[in-house]
Structure formats: C-alpha cells, structure tokens
Coordinates of C-alpha atoms and ligand atoms in Angstrom, one line a residue:
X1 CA 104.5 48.5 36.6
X2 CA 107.6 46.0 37.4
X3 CA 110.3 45.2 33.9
X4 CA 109.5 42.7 31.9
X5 CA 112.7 40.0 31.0
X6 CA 112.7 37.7 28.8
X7 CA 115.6 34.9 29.6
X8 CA 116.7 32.1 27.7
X9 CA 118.2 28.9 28.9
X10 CA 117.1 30.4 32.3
X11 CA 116.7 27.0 34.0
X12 CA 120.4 26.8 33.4
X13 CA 123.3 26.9 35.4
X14 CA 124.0 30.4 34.8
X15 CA 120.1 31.2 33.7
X16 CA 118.6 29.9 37.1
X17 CA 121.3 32.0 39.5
X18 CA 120.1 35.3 37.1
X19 CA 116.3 34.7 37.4
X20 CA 116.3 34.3 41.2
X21 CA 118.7 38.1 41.5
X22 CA 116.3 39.5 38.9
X23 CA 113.0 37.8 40.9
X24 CA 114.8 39.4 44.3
X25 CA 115.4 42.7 42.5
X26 CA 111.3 43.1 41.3
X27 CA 111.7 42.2 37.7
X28 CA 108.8 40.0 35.9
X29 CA 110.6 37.1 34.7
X30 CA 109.8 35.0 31.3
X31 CA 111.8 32.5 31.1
X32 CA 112.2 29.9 27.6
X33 CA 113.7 26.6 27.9
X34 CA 113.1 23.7 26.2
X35 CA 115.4 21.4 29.3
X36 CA 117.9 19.9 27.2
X37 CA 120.5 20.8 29.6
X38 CA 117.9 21.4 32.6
X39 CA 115.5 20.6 35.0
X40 CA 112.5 22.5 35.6
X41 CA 112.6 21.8 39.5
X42 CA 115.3 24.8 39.5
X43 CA 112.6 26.7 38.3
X44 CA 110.3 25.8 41.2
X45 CA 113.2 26.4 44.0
X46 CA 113.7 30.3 42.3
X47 CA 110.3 30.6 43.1
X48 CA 110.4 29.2 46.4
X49 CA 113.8 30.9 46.9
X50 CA 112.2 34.4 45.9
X51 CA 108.8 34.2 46.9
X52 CA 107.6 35.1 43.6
X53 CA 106.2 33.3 40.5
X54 CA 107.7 33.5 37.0
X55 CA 106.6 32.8 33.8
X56 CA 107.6 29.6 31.8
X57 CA 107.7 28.5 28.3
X58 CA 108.8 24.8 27.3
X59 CA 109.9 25.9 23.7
X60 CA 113.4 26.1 21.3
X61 CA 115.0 29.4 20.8
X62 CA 115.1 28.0 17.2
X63 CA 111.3 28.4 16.8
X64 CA 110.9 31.7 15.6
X65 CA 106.7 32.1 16.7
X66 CA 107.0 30.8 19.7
X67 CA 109.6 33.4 21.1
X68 CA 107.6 35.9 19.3
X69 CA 104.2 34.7 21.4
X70 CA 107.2 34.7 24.6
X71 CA 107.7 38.7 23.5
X72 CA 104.4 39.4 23.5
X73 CA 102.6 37.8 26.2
X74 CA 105.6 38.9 28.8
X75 CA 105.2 42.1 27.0
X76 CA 109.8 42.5 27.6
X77 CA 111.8 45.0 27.3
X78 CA 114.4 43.3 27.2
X79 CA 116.5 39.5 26.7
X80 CA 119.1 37.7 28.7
X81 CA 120.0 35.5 26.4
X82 CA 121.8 32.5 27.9
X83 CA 120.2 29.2 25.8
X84 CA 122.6 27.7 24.3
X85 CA 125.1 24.2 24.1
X86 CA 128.7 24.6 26.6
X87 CA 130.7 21.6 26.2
X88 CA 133.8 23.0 24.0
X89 CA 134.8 18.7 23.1
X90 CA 131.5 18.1 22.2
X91 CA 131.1 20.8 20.0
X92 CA 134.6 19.3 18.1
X93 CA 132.5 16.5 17.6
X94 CA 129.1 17.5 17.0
X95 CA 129.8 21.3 14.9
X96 CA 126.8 21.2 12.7
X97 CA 124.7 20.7 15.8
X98 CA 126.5 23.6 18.0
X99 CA 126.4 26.0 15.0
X100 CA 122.3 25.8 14.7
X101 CA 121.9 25.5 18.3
X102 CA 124.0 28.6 19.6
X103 CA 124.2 30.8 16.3
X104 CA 120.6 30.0 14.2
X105 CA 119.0 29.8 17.4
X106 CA 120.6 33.8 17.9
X107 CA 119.4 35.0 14.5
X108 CA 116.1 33.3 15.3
X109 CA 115.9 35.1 18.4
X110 CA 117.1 38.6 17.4
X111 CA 114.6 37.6 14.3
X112 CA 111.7 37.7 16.9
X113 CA 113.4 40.9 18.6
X114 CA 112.6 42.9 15.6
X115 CA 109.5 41.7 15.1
X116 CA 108.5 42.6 18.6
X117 CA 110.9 46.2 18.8
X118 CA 112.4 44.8 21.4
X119 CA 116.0 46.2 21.5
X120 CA 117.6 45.4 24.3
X121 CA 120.0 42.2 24.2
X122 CA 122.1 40.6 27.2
X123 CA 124.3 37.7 25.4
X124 CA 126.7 35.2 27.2
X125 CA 129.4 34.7 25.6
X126 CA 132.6 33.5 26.7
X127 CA 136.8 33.9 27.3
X128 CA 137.5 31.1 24.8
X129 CA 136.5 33.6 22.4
X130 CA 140.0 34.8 22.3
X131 CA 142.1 31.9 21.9
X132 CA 145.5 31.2 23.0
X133 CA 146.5 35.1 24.9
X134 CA 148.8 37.1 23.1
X135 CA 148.9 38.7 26.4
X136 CA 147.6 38.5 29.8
X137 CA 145.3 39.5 31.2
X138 CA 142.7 39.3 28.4
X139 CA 141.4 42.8 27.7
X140 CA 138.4 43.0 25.5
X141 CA 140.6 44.6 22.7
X142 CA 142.7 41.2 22.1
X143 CA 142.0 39.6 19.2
X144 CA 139.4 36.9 18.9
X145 CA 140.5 33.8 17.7
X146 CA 138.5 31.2 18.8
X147 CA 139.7 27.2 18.7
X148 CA 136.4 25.4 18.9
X149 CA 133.5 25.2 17.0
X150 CA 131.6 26.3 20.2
X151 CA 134.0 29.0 20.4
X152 CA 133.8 30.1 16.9
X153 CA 129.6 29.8 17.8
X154 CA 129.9 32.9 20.4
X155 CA 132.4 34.7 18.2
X156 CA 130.1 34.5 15.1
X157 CA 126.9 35.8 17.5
X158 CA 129.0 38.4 18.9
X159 CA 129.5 39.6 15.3
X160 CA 126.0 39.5 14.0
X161 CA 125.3 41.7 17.7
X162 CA 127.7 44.2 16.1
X163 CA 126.5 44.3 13.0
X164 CA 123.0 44.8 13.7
X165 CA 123.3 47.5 16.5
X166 CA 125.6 49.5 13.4
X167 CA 122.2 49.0 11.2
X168 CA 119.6 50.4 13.6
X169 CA 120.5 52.9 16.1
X170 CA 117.7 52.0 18.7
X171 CA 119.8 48.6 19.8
X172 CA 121.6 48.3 22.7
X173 CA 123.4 45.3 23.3
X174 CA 125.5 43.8 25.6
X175 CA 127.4 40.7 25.5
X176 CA 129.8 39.3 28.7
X177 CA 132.6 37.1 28.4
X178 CA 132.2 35.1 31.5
X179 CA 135.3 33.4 32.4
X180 CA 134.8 30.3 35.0
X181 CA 131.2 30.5 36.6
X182 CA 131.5 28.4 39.7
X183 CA 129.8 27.6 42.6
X184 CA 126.2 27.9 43.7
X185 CA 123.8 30.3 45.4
X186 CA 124.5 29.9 49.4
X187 CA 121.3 28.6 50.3
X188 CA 122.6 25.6 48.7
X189 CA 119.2 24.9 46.5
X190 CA 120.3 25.7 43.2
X191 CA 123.3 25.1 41.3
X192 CA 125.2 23.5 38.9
X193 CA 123.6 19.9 37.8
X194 CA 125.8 18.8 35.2
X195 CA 124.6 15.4 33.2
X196 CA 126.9 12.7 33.2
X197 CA 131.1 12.8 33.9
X198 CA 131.8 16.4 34.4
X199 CA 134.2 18.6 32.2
X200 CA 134.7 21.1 34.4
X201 CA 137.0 20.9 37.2
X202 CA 134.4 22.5 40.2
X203 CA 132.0 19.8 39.6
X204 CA 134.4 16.8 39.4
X205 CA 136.0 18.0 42.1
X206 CA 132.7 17.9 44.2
X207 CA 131.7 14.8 43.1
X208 CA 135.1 13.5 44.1
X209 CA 134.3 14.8 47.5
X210 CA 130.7 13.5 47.8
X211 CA 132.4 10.0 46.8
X212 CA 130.9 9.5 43.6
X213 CA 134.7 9.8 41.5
X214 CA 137.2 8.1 42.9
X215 CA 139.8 10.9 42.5
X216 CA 140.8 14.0 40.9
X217 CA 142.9 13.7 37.7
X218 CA 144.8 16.8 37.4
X219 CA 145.4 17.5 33.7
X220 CA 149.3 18.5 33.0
X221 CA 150.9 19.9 36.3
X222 CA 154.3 20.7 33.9
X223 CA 153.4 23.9 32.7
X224 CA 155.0 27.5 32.8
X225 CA 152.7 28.5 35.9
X226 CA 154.0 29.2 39.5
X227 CA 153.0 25.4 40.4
X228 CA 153.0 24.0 37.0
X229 CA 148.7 23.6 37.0
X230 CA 146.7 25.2 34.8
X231 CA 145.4 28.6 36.2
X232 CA 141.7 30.4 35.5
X233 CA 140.2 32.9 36.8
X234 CA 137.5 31.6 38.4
X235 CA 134.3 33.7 39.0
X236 CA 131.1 32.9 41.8
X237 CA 127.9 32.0 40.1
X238 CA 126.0 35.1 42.2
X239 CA 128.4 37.5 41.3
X240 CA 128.1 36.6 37.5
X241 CA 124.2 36.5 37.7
X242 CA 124.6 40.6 39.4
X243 CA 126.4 41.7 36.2
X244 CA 123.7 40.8 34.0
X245 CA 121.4 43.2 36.3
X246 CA 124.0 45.8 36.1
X247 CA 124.1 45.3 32.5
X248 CA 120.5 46.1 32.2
X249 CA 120.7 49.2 33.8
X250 CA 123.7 50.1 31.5
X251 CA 121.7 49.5 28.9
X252 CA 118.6 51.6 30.3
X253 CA 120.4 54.4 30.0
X254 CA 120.0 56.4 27.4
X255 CA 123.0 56.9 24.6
X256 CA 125.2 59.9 23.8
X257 CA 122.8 61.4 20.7
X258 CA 125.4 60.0 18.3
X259 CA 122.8 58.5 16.1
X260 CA 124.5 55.2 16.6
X261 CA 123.7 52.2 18.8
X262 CA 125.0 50.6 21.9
X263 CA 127.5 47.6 21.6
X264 CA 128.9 46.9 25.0
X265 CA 131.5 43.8 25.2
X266 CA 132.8 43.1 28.3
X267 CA 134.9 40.3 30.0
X268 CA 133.3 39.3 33.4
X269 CA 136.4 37.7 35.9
X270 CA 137.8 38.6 38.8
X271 CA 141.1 39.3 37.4
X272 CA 142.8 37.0 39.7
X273 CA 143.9 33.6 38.5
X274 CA 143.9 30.2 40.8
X275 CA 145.9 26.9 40.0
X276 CA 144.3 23.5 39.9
X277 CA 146.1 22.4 43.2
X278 CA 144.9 26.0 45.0
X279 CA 141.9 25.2 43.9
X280 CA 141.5 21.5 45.0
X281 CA 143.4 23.0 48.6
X282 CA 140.4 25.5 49.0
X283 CA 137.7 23.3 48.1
X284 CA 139.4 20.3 50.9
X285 CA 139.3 23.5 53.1
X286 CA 135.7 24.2 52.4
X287 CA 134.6 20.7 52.7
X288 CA 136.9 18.7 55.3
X289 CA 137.3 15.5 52.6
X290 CA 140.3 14.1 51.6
X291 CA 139.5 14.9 47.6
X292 CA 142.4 11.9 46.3
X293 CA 144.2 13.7 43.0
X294 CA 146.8 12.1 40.3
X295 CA 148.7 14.0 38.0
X296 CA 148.2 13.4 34.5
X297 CA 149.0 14.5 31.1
X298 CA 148.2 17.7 29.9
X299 CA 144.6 17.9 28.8
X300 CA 144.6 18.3 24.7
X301 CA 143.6 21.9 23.9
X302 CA 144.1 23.5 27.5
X303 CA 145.7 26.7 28.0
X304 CA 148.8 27.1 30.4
X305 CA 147.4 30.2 32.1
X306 CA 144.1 33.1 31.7
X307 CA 142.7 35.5 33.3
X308 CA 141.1 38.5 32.9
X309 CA 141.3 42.4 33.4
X310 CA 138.0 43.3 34.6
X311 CA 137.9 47.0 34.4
X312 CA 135.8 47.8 31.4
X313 CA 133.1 46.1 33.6
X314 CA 133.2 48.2 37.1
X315 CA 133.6 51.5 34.1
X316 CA 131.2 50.6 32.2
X317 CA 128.7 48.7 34.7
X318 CA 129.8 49.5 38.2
X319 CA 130.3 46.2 38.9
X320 CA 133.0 43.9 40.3
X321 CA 132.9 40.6 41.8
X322 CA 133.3 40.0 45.1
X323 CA 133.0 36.5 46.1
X324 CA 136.6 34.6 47.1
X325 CA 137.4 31.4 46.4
X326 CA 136.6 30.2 49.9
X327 CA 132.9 31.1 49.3
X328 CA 133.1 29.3 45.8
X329 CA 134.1 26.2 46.9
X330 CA 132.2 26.3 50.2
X331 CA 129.0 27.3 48.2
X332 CA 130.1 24.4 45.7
X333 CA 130.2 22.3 48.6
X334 CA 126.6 23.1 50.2
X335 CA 125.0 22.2 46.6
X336 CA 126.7 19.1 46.1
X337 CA 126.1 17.9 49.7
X338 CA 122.5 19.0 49.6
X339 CA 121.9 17.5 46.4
X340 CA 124.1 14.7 45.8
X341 CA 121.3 14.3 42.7
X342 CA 121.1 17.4 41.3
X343 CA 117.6 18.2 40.9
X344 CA 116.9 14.7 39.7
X345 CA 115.2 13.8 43.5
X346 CA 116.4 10.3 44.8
Ligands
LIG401 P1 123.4 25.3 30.9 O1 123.5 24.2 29.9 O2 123.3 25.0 32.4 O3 122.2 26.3 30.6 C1 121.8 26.5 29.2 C2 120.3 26.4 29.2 O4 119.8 26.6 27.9 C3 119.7 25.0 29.6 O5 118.7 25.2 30.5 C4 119.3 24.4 28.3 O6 118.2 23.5 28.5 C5 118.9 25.6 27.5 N1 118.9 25.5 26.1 C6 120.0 25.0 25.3 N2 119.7 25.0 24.0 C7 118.4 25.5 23.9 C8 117.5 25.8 22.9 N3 117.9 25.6 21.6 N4 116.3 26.3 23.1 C9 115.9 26.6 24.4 N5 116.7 26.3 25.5 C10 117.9 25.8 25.2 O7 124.7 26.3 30.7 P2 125.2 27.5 31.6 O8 126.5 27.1 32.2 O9 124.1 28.0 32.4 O10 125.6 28.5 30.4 C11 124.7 29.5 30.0 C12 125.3 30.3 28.8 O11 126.5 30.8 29.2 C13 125.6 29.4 27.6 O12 125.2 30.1 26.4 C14 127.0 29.1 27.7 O13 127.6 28.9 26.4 C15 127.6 30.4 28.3 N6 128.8 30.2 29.0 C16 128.9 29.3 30.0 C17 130.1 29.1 30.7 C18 130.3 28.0 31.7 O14 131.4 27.6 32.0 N7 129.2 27.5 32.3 C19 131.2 29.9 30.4 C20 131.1 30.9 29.4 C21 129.9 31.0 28.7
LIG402 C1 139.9 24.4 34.5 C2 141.3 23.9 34.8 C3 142.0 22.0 33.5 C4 139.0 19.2 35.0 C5 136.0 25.6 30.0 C6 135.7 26.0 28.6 C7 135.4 27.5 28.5 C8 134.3 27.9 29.5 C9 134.6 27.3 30.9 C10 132.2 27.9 28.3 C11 142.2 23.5 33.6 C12 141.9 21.6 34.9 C13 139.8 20.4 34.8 C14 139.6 18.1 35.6 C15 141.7 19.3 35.7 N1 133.1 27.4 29.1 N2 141.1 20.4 35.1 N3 140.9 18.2 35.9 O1 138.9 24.4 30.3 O2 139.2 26.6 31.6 O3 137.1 26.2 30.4 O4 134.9 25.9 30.8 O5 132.3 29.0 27.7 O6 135.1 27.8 27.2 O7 136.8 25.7 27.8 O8 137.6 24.9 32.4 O9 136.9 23.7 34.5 O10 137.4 22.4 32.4 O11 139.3 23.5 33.6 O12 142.9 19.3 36.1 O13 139.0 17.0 35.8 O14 141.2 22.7 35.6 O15 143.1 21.4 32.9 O16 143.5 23.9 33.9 P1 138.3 25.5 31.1 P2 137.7 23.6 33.2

C-alpha cells in the first residue's frame, strides 16, 4: 500500500507544484484547502498532469474536526503543511488576521495531529524569518529576528514545532525556509496565479511582458550591491516542491535512539544571489519582450542583499537545486503566456 499525505494549502503556488512530484512519485495525496488564495482548476491539471486522482477537502486548517475527519479518512502518515497567508505588507496591516490564519490555524492542525498520532510534520516557513543578515549567507544558526507580523507568524510556528518535538520523542518535524520560489512547472499548466497587482517581482515582471503592466518599477537601484538592485536568491518552483519529498524521506528514517525527537530546520536556496536588472535581462532573454523598467525609490522594508547557504539541506536531505535562472524565467514565461488568466479561464 502507497503513503498517505496530507497537504495543506495544496492548491497553492507552492502546494500544487508538491502534489503533482508527490502524485509522480506514488504517494496518495489529501489535499485541504479552503481557496482563499486558489483555484481548484490547479487541482484538476495535477491530476491531468499526473494521471492520477487525489483527494480533496474544501475546509479551514482552523477547523479542528474537519482536519481530524482529513487524518482519518486519508488514513496519513504524514503533513505538508503549506496553508497559510504570504503577503509580508498585508500582514502589517491586517496582524490579527495573519496571526490566526498562519499560527492558530498551526496549533489547530498539530491539535488534530495528536489526536490522530500522526507525527510527521513538513512546515513552510520562510528566509524573512531572520531579519536584516548579520552575515551572509544566511545559515540556519543566525538569529531570527523577524520584521513582519507574517514573519513573526512563521517564527512563532517554528517555535511551537520545537517545543513539541522536545515533549514527545515520536515527532519528527521538518520545517524549510524557502527563499524565492519562482517559476512554474515546464509543461506550463500550473503555476503561480497571483490575485490582483503582484508583490513579487517574477510575476510583475511577467505580466509586464504579457502587456498587462505597463513597465517594471525597479525598487532602489542605489544600494551597496554590485549593480546597486536588490539581490535574492531565487529558487525554481520544481526544485522547491523535490525538497519536501526529500524531507519526507529524512523524516522516515528512523532516529539515533536518543529518546529525543526530530527537529530538522533547513534553508532551501540555491545559494547564489541574482540582481533585479539580471533578473529582468534573463527573463527578456527567456521571453524575446522588451519588459520597459524605471528606477524608483527604494521599496520601504527591503533588504540590500540575501541569500542563502544551502548545505544543511544536500547533508541532511540530499538535496540541491538545480534549476538556473534561464529555466526560471523561461518556465515563468510558458505559464504566463499559456495562461494570461491564471486558472480563471477567459
Ligand atoms: P499560496 O497563497 O499560493 O498558497 C497557500 C494556499 O493555502 C492557498 O491555496 C490558500 O487557499 C490556502 N490557505 C490559506 N489559508 C488557509 C486556511 N486557513 N485554511 C485552508 N487553506 C488555506 O502561497 P504559496 O506561495 O504557495 O505559499 C505556501 C506556503 O509557503 C505559505 O505558508 C507561505 O507563507 C510559504 N512561503 C511562501 C513563499 C513565497 O514567496 N511564495 C516564500 C516563503 C514561504
Ligand atoms: C525581490 C526583489 C525588490 C517587485 C518576499 C517576502 C519574503 C518571501 C518572498 C514569503 C527585491 C525587487 C520587486 C517589483 C522590484 N515570501 N522588486 N520591483 O521582497 O525578497 O521577498 O517574497 O515568505 O518573505 O518578503 O521578494 O519578489 O517582492 O522582491 O524591483 O515590482 O525585487 O525590491 O529587491 P522579497 P520580491
């Protein structure tokens, strides 16, 4: 009999990229979403995309029964955890409503875990959790000093993980600091579908190029980096789903007999670092559009430069990534084209 997963926020960005590797790789898939960042059509095209059918439950991670019933009907062994709100400006605005979305919605679900003995936890988390770098690049032992509600959210769950493996000795948990997900899966039928003027530069830069921004502002191009743009390390979409399959099988292994349980943290990046201008030059490479761009002021809140050092991850999981830039944007590129929509059809 095939693993059972349980994923949040699967018809995510992030969610929807995981579910079709863990579809390809044989796993049953459960998948809890209650759409308000999502379509469910992503859900049909992982099917499509796969071959294979997957489980789906419209519900909150907030409701406590209903991801019990989700435990026990997919009989999992395991959560990916990836529901949760992303916008770090928002969350300035709105904290009340990121704290019980991304940290009660946690306790409700590790709440459920228990109930069920399910041990096994795969979190997202994220690089903001450490704040402005003390040094580069970000290893996992920096300290974490979050500037955002929505970072303070992850740092707070990341806790509670650690606290709760230290009380029972059967949990092992995992929680990945992505860096910047971008791009899409090649066949160009899922990716990312943001709602309304995107934050993030990949997506505004896309829909510059499909014509539906006029130009690019680049935010701050005086800072102390080789070209004076901000510079992130920017990871593929597919390469960030894989880690959370190596992850599992991390966590299927069984622990030293120390009587203690598994906490892994682990930043998932490249390690290289890209510039806003190399990255709007590879993505008018990718695509063959013009992509207009004006400099602006600096963005409030950004950081000049990070990126981070993924070696705890290829130890500890085997894994590295090993999509380039090229692929990102060109991948970007494909989904946009294909989609000019998202998953809202014309
Ligand atoms: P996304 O918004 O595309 O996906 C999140 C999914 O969770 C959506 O399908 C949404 O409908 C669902 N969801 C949200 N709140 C829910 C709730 N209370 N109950 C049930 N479902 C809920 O975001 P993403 O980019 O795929 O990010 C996934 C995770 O990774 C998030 O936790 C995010 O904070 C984290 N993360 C994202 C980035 C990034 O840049 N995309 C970087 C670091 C970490
Ligand atoms: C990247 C670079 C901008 C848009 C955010 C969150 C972080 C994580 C990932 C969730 C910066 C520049 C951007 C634009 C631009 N999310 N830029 N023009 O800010 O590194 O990270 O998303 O966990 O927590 O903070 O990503 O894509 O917004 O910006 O010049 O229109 O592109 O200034 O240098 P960021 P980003």
């Amino acid at each position: 009999m095939s693993t059972s997963i349980l994923v949040t926020g699967g018809a995510g960005y992030i969610g929807s990229h995981t579910v079709l590797e863990l579809l390809s790789a044989g796993y049953e898939v459960t998948v809890v979403d209650n759409f308000c960042n999502s379509h469910p059509e992503a859900l049909n095209r992982i099917e499509h995309l796969s071959g294979r059918s997957l489980r789906r439950i419209e519900a909150d991670v907030r409701d406590t029964s209903a991801l019990v019933n989700a435990l026990r009907i997919s009989n999992a062994s395991a959560v990916i955890h990836f529901a949760g709100l992303k916008a770090v400006g928002e969350s300035v605005l709105q904290p009340q409503r990121y704290y019980d979305n991304n940290v009660v919605g946690s306790l409700r679900l590790l709440e459920a875990m228990a109930q069920c003995e399910v041990k096994t936890l795969v979190f997202s988390s994220s690089a903001t959790v450490y704040g402005s770098p003390l040094s580069l690049p970000y290893r996992e032992d920096h300290p974490l000093a979050p500037t955002s509600p929505y970072g303070h959210s992850k740092s707070m769950v990341e806790q509670v993980m650690r606290d709760t493996v230290a009380s029972d000795a059967a949990c092992r948990f995992a929680t990945l600091r992505y860096f910047n997900p971008v791009g899409a899966h090649s066949s160009g039928l899922i990716g990312e579908d943001p709602q309304g003027v995107p934050n993030n530069l990949l997506p505004f830069v896309a829909q510059v190029a499909i014509g539906k921004r006029e130009h690019l502002n680049i935010w701050g191009a005086d800072y102390d980096t080789p070209d004076g743009t901000g510079v992130r390390d920017y990871i593929h979409v597919v390469d960030l789903a894989l880690a959370h399959l190596r992850a599992l099988d991390a966590l299927a292994i069984p622990p030293s007999k120390t009587g203690k349980g598994q906490y892994l943290a682990l930043n998932i990046g490249t390690g290289k670092g890209y510039s806003v201008l190399e990255v709007l030059a590879a993505f008018r490479e990718a695509s063959g559009m013009p992509i207009p761009s004006r400099i602006q002021a600096r963005r409030p809140g950004d950081i000049a430069s990070y990126y981070a050092d993924p070696a705890k991850a290829k130890t500890h999981l085997g894994w590295v990534a090993t999509r380039s830039l090229v692929e990102m944007c060109a991948d970007t590129w494909r989904w946009q084209k294909g989609n000019p929509d998202g998953y809202q059809q014309r």
